[in-house]
Coordinates of C-alpha atoms in Angstrom, one line a residue:
M613 CA -15.0 -80.7 62.6
T614 CA -18.5 -79.5 63.5
A615 CA -20.8 -77.5 61.2
L616 CA -20.1 -74.5 63.2
D617 CA -16.5 -74.9 62.2
T618 CA -17.3 -75.0 58.4
P619 CA -16.2 -71.9 56.6
P620 CA -18.9 -69.9 54.7
P621 CA -19.0 -70.4 51.0
L622 CA -16.9 -67.8 49.1
E623 CA -18.8 -65.1 47.2
P624 CA -17.9 -65.2 43.6
S625 CA -15.8 -62.2 42.7
P626 CA -17.2 -59.9 40.0
A627 CA -15.6 -60.2 36.8
A628 CA -13.0 -57.6 35.7
P629 CA -14.4 -55.1 33.2
M630 CA -13.1 -55.6 29.7
P631 CA -10.5 -52.8 28.8
G632 CA -12.3 -49.8 27.1
L633 CA -15.8 -51.5 27.5
D634 CA -17.1 -48.5 29.7
D635 CA -15.2 -45.8 27.8
P636 CA -17.3 -43.3 25.9
P637 CA -17.6 -44.3 22.1
R638 CA -15.0 -42.6 20.0
P639 CA -15.7 -41.3 16.5
P640 CA -14.6 -43.4 13.6
R641 CA -11.2 -42.7 12.4
G642 CA -12.5 -41.7 9.0
V643 CA -14.7 -39.0 10.6
L644 CA -11.8 -37.4 12.2
Q645 CA -9.7 -37.4 9.2
L646 CA -12.5 -35.8 7.2
I647 CA -12.8 -33.1 9.8
G648 CA -9.2 -32.4 9.8
Q649 CA -9.2 -32.2 6.0
M650 CA -12.1 -29.8 6.0
L651 CA -10.4 -27.6 8.6
A652 CA -7.3 -27.6 6.5
I653 CA -9.2 -26.5 3.5
L654 CA -11.0 -23.9 5.4
G655 CA -7.7 -22.5 6.8
T656 CA -6.4 -22.4 3.1
V657 CA -9.4 -20.3 2.1
L658 CA -9.0 -17.9 5.1
L659 CA -5.2 -17.5 4.1
C660 CA -6.3 -16.8 0.5
F661 CA -8.6 -14.0 1.9
V662 CA -5.7 -12.3 3.8
V663 CA -3.5 -12.6 0.8
Q664 CA -6.1 -11.3 -1.5
L665 CA -6.7 -8.2 0.7
S666 CA -3.1 -7.4 1.3
L667 CA -0.9 -8.6 -1.6
V668 CA -2.9 -9.7 -4.7
G669 CA -5.3 -6.8 -4.3
T670 CA -2.4 -4.4 -4.2
A671 CA -1.0 -6.1 -7.4
Q672 CA -4.3 -5.8 -9.1
H673 CA -4.6 -2.1 -8.1
D674 CA -0.9 -1.3 -9.3
R675 CA -1.7 -3.2 -12.7
D676 CA -5.0 -1.3 -13.2
Q677 CA -3.4 2.0 -12.4
S678 CA -0.6 1.4 -14.8
T679 CA -2.9 0.7 -17.7
A680 CA -5.3 3.5 -16.8
Y681 CA -2.4 6.0 -16.6
D682 CA -1.1 5.1 -20.1
D683 CA -4.6 5.3 -21.6
F684 CA -5.5 8.5 -19.9
R685 CA -2.2 10.3 -20.9
R686 CA -3.0 9.2 -24.5
E687 CA -6.6 10.7 -24.1
L688 CA -5.1 14.0 -22.8
A689 CA -2.7 14.2 -25.6
N690 CA -5.5 13.6 -28.1
G691 CA -7.9 16.0 -26.4
T692 CA -10.5 13.2 -25.9
A693 CA -10.4 13.0 -22.1
P694 CA -13.9 13.6 -20.5
V695 CA -14.5 17.0 -18.8
G696 CA -18.0 16.3 -17.4
A697 CA -20.2 13.6 -15.9
L698 CA -22.3 13.4 -19.1
V699 CA -21.2 12.4 -22.5
D700 CA -23.7 12.8 -25.4
G701 CA -26.4 13.1 -22.9
R702 CA -25.6 9.9 -21.0
L703 CA -23.7 9.1 -17.9
L704 CA -20.0 8.3 -18.1
D705 CA -19.4 4.6 -17.6
S706 CA -18.1 3.5 -14.3
G707 CA -14.4 3.2 -14.2
T708 CA -13.8 5.8 -17.0
S709 CA -10.7 7.7 -16.3
V710 CA -11.3 11.3 -15.5
A711 CA -8.3 13.0 -13.8
I712 CA -4.7 12.3 -12.4
L713 CA -4.4 13.0 -8.7
E714 CA -1.0 14.0 -7.3
I715 CA -0.3 14.4 -3.5
P716 CA 3.4 15.0 -3.2
R717 CA 3.6 15.0 0.6
I718 CA 2.3 11.5 0.9
G719 CA 3.6 10.0 -2.4
V720 CA 0.3 9.6 -4.2
R721 CA -0.1 9.6 -7.9
E722 CA -3.3 7.9 -8.8
V723 CA -5.6 7.9 -11.8
V724 CA -9.2 8.9 -10.8
A725 CA -12.2 6.9 -12.3
E726 CA -15.7 8.0 -12.7
G727 CA -17.9 6.4 -9.9
T728 CA -17.4 5.3 -6.3
S729 CA -18.6 1.7 -6.1
A730 CA -16.6 -0.8 -4.2
R731 CA -15.7 -2.5 -7.7
T732 CA -14.5 0.8 -9.2
L733 CA -12.4 1.6 -6.0
K734 CA -10.5 -1.5 -6.3
S735 CA -8.7 -0.1 -9.2
G736 CA -8.0 3.4 -7.6
P737 CA -9.9 6.6 -6.4
G738 CA -13.2 7.3 -7.8
H739 CA -15.0 10.8 -8.5
L740 CA -18.4 11.2 -6.9
R741 CA -20.9 11.5 -9.8
N742 CA -23.0 14.5 -8.6
T743 CA -20.1 16.7 -7.9
P744 CA -18.1 19.0 -10.2
M745 CA -15.1 17.6 -12.1
P746 CA -11.7 18.6 -10.3
G747 CA -10.6 22.0 -11.3
Q748 CA -14.2 23.2 -11.8
A749 CA -16.1 25.6 -9.5
G750 CA -17.7 24.1 -6.6
T751 CA -16.9 21.2 -4.4
S752 CA -15.5 18.2 -6.1
V753 CA -15.5 14.8 -4.1
I754 CA -13.1 12.0 -4.7
Y755 CA -13.5 8.7 -2.7
G756 CA -10.4 6.3 -2.1
R757 CA -9.7 3.2 -0.1
R758 CA -7.6 3.2 3.1
A759 CA -6.4 -0.2 3.6
T760 CA -7.2 -2.7 0.9
Y761 CA -6.4 -2.8 -2.9
G762 CA -3.3 -0.6 -2.6
G763 CA -4.8 1.7 0.0
P764 CA -4.1 4.9 -2.0
F765 CA -5.7 7.1 0.7
A766 CA -4.0 5.4 3.6
L767 CA -2.0 8.4 4.7
L768 CA -4.6 11.1 4.2
D769 CA -4.6 11.9 7.9
K770 CA -1.0 13.0 7.5
L771 CA -1.8 15.9 5.3
R772 CA -1.5 19.4 7.0
S773 CA -2.8 22.8 6.1
G774 CA -0.8 24.3 3.3
D775 CA 0.1 21.0 1.6
E776 CA -0.4 21.0 -2.3
I777 CA -2.6 18.6 -4.3
I778 CA -2.3 18.7 -8.2
V779 CA -5.1 17.5 -10.5
T780 CA -4.9 17.0 -14.1
T781 CA -8.1 16.7 -16.3
G782 CA -9.1 17.1 -19.8
Q783 CA -9.3 20.9 -19.2
G784 CA -5.9 21.2 -17.9
E785 CA -3.9 21.3 -14.6
S786 CA -5.3 22.5 -11.2
R787 CA -3.7 23.1 -8.0
Y788 CA -5.2 22.9 -4.6
V789 CA -3.9 23.9 -1.1
V790 CA -5.0 21.6 1.7
Q791 CA -7.2 23.3 4.4
G792 CA -7.2 20.6 7.0
V793 CA -8.6 17.2 8.0
R794 CA -12.2 16.6 9.0
R795 CA -13.5 13.8 11.1
A796 CA -17.0 12.9 12.4
N797 CA -18.6 15.8 14.2
D798 CA -16.1 18.2 13.0
K799 CA -17.4 21.6 11.7
E800 CA -18.2 21.9 8.0
R801 CA -16.1 24.2 5.9
P802 CA -17.7 27.7 5.1
A803 CA -19.9 27.6 1.9
L804 CA -18.0 28.6 -1.3
Q805 CA -18.4 31.9 -3.0
S806 CA -19.3 32.0 -6.6
G807 CA -16.4 30.9 -8.9
Q808 CA -14.5 29.3 -6.0
G809 CA -13.6 25.7 -6.0
R810 CA -12.7 22.9 -3.3
L811 CA -11.5 19.4 -3.6
T812 CA -12.7 17.0 -0.7
L813 CA -10.9 13.6 -0.4
V814 CA -12.9 11.0 1.4
T815 CA -11.7 7.7 2.9
A816 CA -12.5 5.4 6.0
D817 CA -11.4 6.4 9.5
G818 CA -10.6 4.2 12.5
S819 CA -9.0 0.8 12.3
Y820 CA -7.7 -0.3 9.0
Y821 CA -9.8 -3.3 8.7
V822 CA -12.6 -2.4 11.0
P823 CA -13.5 1.3 10.0
S824 CA -15.7 3.0 12.2
D825 CA -16.4 6.5 10.4
I826 CA -15.3 8.7 7.6
L827 CA -12.3 10.9 7.2
R828 CA -12.2 13.9 4.9
V829 CA -9.4 16.3 3.7
D830 CA -10.6 19.6 2.3
A831 CA -8.4 21.6 -0.1
R832 CA -9.2 25.0 -1.6
L833 CA -8.6 25.7 -5.4
S834 CA -5.7 28.1 -5.8
S835 CA -5.6 28.2 -9.5
E836 CA -8.2 29.4 -11.9
A837 CA -11.5 27.5 -12.0
F838 CA -12.5 25.8 -15.1
D839 CA -16.0 26.1 -16.6
G840 CA -18.2 23.2 -15.6
N841 CA -21.0 21.3 -17.3
R842 CA -24.5 20.7 -15.9
R843 CA -24.4 18.9 -12.6
L844 CA -26.3 15.8 -11.6
P845 CA -28.8 15.8 -8.8
A846 CA -28.0 13.8 -5.7
F847 CA -30.3 11.0 -6.5
A848 CA -28.1 10.3 -9.7
V849 CA -25.7 8.6 -7.2
P850 CA -26.7 4.8 -7.0
D851 CA -27.0 3.3 -3.5
D852 CA -23.8 1.2 -4.1
E853 CA -21.8 4.3 -4.8
K854 CA -22.4 6.1 -1.5
A855 CA -19.7 6.1 1.2
M856 CA -19.1 3.0 3.4
V857 CA -21.3 0.7 1.2
G858 CA -20.4 -2.6 -0.4
D859 CA -21.2 -4.0 -3.9
A860 CA -24.4 -6.0 -3.8
S861 CA -23.8 -7.2 -7.2
A862 CA -21.0 -9.4 -5.8
L863 CA -23.4 -11.6 -4.1
T864 CA -24.1 -13.8 -7.3
P865 CA -20.5 -14.4 -8.2
L866 CA -19.8 -15.1 -4.5
A867 CA -22.5 -17.8 -4.4
L868 CA -21.3 -19.4 -7.7
W869 CA -17.7 -19.5 -6.2
I870 CA -18.7 -21.0 -3.0
L871 CA -20.4 -23.8 -5.0
V872 CA -17.0 -24.3 -7.0
L873 CA -15.1 -24.2 -3.7
A874 CA -17.3 -27.0 -2.2
A875 CA -16.9 -29.1 -5.3
A876 CA -13.0 -28.6 -5.3
A877 CA -13.0 -29.6 -1.5
V878 CA -14.9 -32.7 -2.1
A879 CA -12.6 -33.6 -5.0
V880 CA -9.5 -33.1 -2.9
V881 CA -11.0 -35.3 -0.1
L882 CA -11.6 -38.0 -2.7
I883 CA -8.2 -37.8 -4.1
R884 CA -6.7 -38.0 -0.6
H885 CA -8.6 -41.3 0.2
R886 CA -7.9 -42.9 -3.3
L887 CA -4.3 -41.7 -4.0
G888 CA -2.9 -40.5 -0.8
R889 CA -2.2 -37.2 1.0
W890 CA 0.7 -36.2 -1.2
H891 CA -1.2 -36.5 -4.5
A892 CA -4.2 -34.7 -2.9
W893 CA -2.1 -31.6 -2.0
V894 CA 0.0 -31.6 -5.2
I895 CA -3.3 -31.6 -7.3
G896 CA -5.5 -29.8 -4.9
A897 CA -3.4 -26.8 -3.5
P898 CA -3.1 -24.9 -6.8
V899 CA -6.9 -25.5 -7.5
L900 CA -7.9 -24.6 -4.0
G901 CA -5.5 -21.5 -4.1
V902 CA -7.1 -20.1 -7.4
V903 CA -10.6 -20.6 -6.2
G904 CA -9.9 -19.3 -2.7
L905 CA -8.3 -16.0 -4.2
T906 CA -11.3 -15.6 -6.6
L907 CA -13.7 -16.4 -3.8
A908 CA -12.0 -13.7 -1.5
D909 CA -12.1 -11.1 -4.4
A910 CA -15.8 -11.6 -4.7
T911 CA -16.2 -11.5 -0.9
A912 CA -14.1 -8.3 -0.8
G913 CA -16.6 -6.6 -3.0
L914 CA -19.2 -6.8 -0.2
L915 CA -16.8 -4.9 2.2
P916 CA -17.3 -1.0 2.6
N917 CA -16.1 0.7 -0.6
L918 CA -13.7 3.1 1.5
M919 CA -12.0 0.3 3.4

């Protein structure tokens, strides 16, 4: 065999890559588990928020109304119910019961409290401080929620001209006749003559949980007007009692409950790693539920007071 017949040397074949060597690095399993646990806790908190606004908030409203109704009926019987925005020269405390509002057409019977802050309206409708008490001459204004915490004014837009509204205060029973529903940009009602009375019910308008404006129902006083006390000026109404405003004082408890939630979440994760999934949820679910509902209630205080 000659040199020309000698086969060329074989090229060494490249080594086969090790399986997974060129794959992008994957997060450690512990990190994925932690992310999953945090998402589960976040989902629990969001569920608590929905439950608070729909179910628990309604139960709170009903409980507060039951207590307020019994107490106010007792005050009416004893002649101690307030009949003005001032008592002994000072403003009525927020949440003080001042009237019972009945709207037969939509099945409403609510105790009306003094003040219109988001906190006060969680328990039921509220009387705007700088307007006359219901039954007195002038325009009395009552705010109420549309969707959350019982939504006592959810069906206001169903009222029609001629429907009756009955209001009971410390001065007696007054009757109103609905004049109609007003929305944004609708014409104002004509000014009242001396001695005439009107009741304006106010709530949110638009989507239930994303309100876009304000809805009003006006009703004229058909019974005799009661004498009124000195009225308060417009600046007597605090900013947090104006329409579609939240309660800024809820920020402090909200921040505290966020810290409590963070601590509870860390505790649940530690229990999960040390004792297992079952123990973590048996111990953590009730704790997270209570903290989540309380946090949701504090958060709801920041929402518009008419929602």
